[in-house]
Tab-separated table of C-alpha atoms and ligand atoms in Angstrom:
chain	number	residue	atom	x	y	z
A	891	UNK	CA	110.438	109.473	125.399
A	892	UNK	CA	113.602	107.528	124.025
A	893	UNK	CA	114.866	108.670	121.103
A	894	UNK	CA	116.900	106.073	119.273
A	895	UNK	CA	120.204	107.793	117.948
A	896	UNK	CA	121.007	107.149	113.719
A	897	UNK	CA	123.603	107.618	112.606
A	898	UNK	CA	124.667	110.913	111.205
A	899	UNK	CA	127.114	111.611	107.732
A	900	UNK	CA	128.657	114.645	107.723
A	901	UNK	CA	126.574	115.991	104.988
A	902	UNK	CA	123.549	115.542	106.883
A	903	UNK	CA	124.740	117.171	109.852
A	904	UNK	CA	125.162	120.502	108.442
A	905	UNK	CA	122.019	120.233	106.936
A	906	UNK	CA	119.957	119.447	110.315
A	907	UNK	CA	118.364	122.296	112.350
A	908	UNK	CA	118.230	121.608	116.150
A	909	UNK	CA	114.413	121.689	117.200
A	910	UNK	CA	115.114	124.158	120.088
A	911	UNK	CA	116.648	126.463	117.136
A	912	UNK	CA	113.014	127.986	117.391
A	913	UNK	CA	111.576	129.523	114.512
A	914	UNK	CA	113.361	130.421	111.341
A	915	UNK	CA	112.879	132.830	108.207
A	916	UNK	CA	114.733	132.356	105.449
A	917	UNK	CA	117.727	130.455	106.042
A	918	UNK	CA	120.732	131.768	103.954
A	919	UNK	CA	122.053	129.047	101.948
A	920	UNK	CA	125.212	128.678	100.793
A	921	UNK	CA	125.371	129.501	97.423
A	922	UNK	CA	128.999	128.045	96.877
A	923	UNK	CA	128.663	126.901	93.041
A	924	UNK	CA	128.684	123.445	93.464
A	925	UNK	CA	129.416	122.004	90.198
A	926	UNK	CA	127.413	119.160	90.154
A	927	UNK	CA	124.511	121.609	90.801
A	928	UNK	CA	125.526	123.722	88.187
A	929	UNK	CA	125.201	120.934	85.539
A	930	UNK	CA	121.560	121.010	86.370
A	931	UNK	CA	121.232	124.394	85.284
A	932	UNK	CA	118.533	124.208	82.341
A	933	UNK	CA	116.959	120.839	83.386
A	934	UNK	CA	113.660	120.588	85.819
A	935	UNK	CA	115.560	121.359	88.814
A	936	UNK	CA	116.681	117.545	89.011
A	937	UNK	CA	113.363	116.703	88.280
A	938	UNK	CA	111.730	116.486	91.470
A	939	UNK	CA	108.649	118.823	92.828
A	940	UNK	CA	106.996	119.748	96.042
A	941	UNK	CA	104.409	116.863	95.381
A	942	UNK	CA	106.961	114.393	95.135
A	943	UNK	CA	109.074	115.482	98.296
A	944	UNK	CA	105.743	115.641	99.757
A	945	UNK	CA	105.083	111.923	98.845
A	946	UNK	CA	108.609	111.203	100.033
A	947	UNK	CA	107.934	112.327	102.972
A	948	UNK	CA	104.288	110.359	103.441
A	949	UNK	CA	106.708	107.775	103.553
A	950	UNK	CA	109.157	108.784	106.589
A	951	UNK	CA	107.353	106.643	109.683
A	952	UNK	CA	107.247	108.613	112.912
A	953	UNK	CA	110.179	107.416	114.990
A	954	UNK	CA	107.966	107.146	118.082
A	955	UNK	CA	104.796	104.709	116.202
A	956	UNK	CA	106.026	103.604	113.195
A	957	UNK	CA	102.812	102.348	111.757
A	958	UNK	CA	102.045	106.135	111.106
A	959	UNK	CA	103.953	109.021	109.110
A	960	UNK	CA	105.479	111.965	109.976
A	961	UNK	CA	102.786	113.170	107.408
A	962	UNK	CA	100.027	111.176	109.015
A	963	UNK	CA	101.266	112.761	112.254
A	964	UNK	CA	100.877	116.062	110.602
A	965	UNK	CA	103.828	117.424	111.794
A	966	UNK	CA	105.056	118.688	108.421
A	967	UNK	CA	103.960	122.195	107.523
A	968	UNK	CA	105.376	122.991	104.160
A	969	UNK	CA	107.271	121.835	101.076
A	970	UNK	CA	109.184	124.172	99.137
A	971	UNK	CA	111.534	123.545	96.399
A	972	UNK	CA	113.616	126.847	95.896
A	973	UNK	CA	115.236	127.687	92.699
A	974	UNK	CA	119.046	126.484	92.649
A	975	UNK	CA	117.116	122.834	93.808
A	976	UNK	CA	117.600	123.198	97.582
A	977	UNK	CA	114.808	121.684	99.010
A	978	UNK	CA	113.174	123.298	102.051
A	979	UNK	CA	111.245	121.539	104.807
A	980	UNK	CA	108.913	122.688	107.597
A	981	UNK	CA	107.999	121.035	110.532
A	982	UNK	CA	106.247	121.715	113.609
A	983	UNK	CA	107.497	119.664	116.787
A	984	UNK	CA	105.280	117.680	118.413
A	985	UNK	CA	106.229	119.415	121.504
A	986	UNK	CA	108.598	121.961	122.328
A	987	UNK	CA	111.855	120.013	123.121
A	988	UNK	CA	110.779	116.444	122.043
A	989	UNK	CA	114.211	114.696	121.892
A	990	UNK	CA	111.868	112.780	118.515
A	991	UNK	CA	112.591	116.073	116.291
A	992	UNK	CA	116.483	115.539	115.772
A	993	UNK	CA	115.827	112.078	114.802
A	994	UNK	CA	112.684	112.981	112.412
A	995	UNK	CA	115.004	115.756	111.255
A	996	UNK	CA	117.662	113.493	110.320
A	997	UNK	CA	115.557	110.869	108.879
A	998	UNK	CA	113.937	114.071	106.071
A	999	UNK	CA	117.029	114.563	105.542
A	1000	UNK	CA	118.420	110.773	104.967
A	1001	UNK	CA	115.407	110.041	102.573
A	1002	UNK	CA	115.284	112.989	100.383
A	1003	UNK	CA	119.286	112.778	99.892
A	1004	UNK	CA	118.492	109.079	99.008
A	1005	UNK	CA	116.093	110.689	96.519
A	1006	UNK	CA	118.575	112.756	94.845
A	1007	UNK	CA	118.039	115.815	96.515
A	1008	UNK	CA	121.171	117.662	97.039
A	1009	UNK	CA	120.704	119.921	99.661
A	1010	UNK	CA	118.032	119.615	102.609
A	1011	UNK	CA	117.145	122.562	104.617
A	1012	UNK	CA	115.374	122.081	107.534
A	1013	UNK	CA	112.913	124.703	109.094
A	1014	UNK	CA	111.228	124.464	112.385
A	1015	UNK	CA	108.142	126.480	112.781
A	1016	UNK	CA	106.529	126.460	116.661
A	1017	UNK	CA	103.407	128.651	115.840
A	1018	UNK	CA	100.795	128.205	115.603
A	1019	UNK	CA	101.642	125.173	117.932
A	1020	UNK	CA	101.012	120.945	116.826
A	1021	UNK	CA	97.988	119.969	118.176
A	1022	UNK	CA	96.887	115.850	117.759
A	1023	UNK	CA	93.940	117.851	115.531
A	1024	UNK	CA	96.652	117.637	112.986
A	1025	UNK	CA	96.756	114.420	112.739
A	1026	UNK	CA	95.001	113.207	109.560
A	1027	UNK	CA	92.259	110.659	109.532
A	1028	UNK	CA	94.208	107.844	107.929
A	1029	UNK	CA	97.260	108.356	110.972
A	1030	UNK	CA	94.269	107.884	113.324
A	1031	UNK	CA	93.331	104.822	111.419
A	1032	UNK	CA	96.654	103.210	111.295
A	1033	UNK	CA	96.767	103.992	115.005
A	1034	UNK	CA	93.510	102.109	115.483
A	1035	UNK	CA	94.737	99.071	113.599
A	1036	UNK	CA	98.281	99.671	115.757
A	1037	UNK	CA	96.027	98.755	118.975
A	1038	UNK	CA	96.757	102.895	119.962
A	1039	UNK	CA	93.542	104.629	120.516
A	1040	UNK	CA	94.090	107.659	119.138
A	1041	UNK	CA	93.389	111.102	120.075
A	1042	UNK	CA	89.756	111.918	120.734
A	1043	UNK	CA	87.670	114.656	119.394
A	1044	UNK	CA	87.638	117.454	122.029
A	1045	UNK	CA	84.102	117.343	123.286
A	1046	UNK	CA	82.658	120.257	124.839
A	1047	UNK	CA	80.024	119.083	127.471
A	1048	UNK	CA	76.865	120.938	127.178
A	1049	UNK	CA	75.077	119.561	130.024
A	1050	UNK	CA	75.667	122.857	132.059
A	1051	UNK	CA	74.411	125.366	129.217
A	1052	UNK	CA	70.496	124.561	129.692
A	1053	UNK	CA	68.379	125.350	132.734
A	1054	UNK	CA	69.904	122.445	135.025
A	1055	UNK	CA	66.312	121.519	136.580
A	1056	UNK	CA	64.905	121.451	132.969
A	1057	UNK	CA	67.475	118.675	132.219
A	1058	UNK	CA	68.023	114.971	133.734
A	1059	UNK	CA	70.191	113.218	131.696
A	1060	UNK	CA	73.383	112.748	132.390
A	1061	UNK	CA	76.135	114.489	130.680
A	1062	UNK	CA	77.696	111.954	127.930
A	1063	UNK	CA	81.090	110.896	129.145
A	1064	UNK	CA	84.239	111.377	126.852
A	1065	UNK	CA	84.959	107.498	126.377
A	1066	UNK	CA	88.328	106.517	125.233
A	1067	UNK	CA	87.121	103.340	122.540
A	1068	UNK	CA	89.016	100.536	122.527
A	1069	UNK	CA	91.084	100.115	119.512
A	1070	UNK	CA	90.577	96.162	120.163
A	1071	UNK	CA	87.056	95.832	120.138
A	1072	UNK	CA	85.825	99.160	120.019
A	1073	UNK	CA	84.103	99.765	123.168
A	1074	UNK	CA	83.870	102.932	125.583
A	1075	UNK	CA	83.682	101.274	128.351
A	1076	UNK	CA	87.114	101.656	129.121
A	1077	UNK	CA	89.022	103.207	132.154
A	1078	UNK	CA	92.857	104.941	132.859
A	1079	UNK	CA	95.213	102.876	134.692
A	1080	UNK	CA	98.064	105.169	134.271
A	1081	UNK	CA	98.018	108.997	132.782
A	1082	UNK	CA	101.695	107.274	131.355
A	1083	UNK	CA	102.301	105.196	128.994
A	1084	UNK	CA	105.177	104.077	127.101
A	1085	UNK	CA	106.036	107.687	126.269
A	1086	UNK	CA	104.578	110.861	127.919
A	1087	UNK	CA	102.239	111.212	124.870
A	1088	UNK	CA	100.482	108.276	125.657
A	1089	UNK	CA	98.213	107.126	128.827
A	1090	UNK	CA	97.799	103.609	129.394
A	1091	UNK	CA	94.225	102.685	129.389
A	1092	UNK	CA	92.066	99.593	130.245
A	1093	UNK	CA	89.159	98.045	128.303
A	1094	UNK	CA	86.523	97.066	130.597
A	1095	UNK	CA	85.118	94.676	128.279
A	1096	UNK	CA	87.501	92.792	126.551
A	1097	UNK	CA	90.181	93.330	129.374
A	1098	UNK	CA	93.165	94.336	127.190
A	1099	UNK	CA	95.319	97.636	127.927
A	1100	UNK	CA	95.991	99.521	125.261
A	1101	UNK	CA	97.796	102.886	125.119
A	1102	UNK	CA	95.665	106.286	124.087
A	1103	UNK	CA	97.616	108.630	122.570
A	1104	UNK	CA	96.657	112.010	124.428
A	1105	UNK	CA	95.451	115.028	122.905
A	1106	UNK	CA	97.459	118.421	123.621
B	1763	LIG	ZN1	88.001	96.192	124.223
């Protein structure tokens, strides 16, 4: 997985939590009276709420596949927009140690200060662990229309549960469909694709590769 370095201002990089930090409680924040905070005393918190940094952050693309959000990847676990205007973010890596979580981290941090918000704290919360269930229908949509088939349903196979002479047919296959044409008659060429996430998968009637985006 290549993560593609941004550039960091100094403000932002005392606001970042390393991923491998593991899991946090309640991070103390500086309370140092910053004036310009202080001036807010009275008003709406600067005027922003956990449904708008939520919104904000619908619109962060995932570093990795930028036709989907962070949100749509469902990597963000909670909103929380503390008293004195701090604003706190949780996320869930993707995997433990994916070089992508400094760079999402960084890029919360980037848009909500271009929002207004003052001071970004970053959580990083490891249980219960990311699964690709978390992604939300409309990431696995923009996926589709991407050309990645996303992750599939987990299918339990049932074929073995009922008396096995009783029963013929064949156990229905898991078929990755084509995000091209939609078809499950498709086969793995490679469990690797352009990242580790992905496996690189053939469609055996329209011919294209496309990547799948595993499930773990
Ligand atoms: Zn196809």
């Amino acid at each position: 997985m290549k993560a593609t370095k941004t550039v960091l201002s100094p403000a932002n990089l005392q606001s970042v939590i390393p991923a491998q930090a593991g899991i946090h409680t309640e991070h103390p924040i500086t309370r140092s009276m910053d004036p310009r905070m202080r001036e807010d005393d009275g008003s709406e918190d600067g005027g922003f709420d956990e449904e708008q940094v939520a919104g904000w952050l619908a619109q962060i693309p995932d570093p990795e596949i930028p036709a989907i959000s962070i949100t749509d990847l469902g990597i963000v676990r909670g909103v929380r927009v503390a008293d004195d205007g701090a604003c706190h973010v949780t996320i869930t890596p993707t995997y433990s140690g994916c070089p992508a979580m400094q760079v999402i981290g960084d890029a919360i941090s980037d848009a909500l200060h271009g929002r207004g918000v003052l001071e970004v704290v970053l959580h990083t919360q490891l249980a219960p662990a990311w699964t690709t269930d978390w992604m939300t229908d409309a990431g696995k949509q923009k996926l589709r229309n991407y050309g990645i088939a996303p992750p599939a349903e987990q299918v339990i196979d049932i074929s073995r549960l009922g008396p096995a002479s009783a029963i013929s047919r064949k156990a229905p296959k898991l078929g990755i469909a084509c995000p091209n044409c939609g078809s499950t008659h498709t086969e793995v060429t490679s469990q690797f694709g352009s990242t580790p996430c992905k496996a690189l998968y053939k469609c055996l009637d329209c011919r294209e590769p496309f990547d799948y985006f595993k499930c773990h």
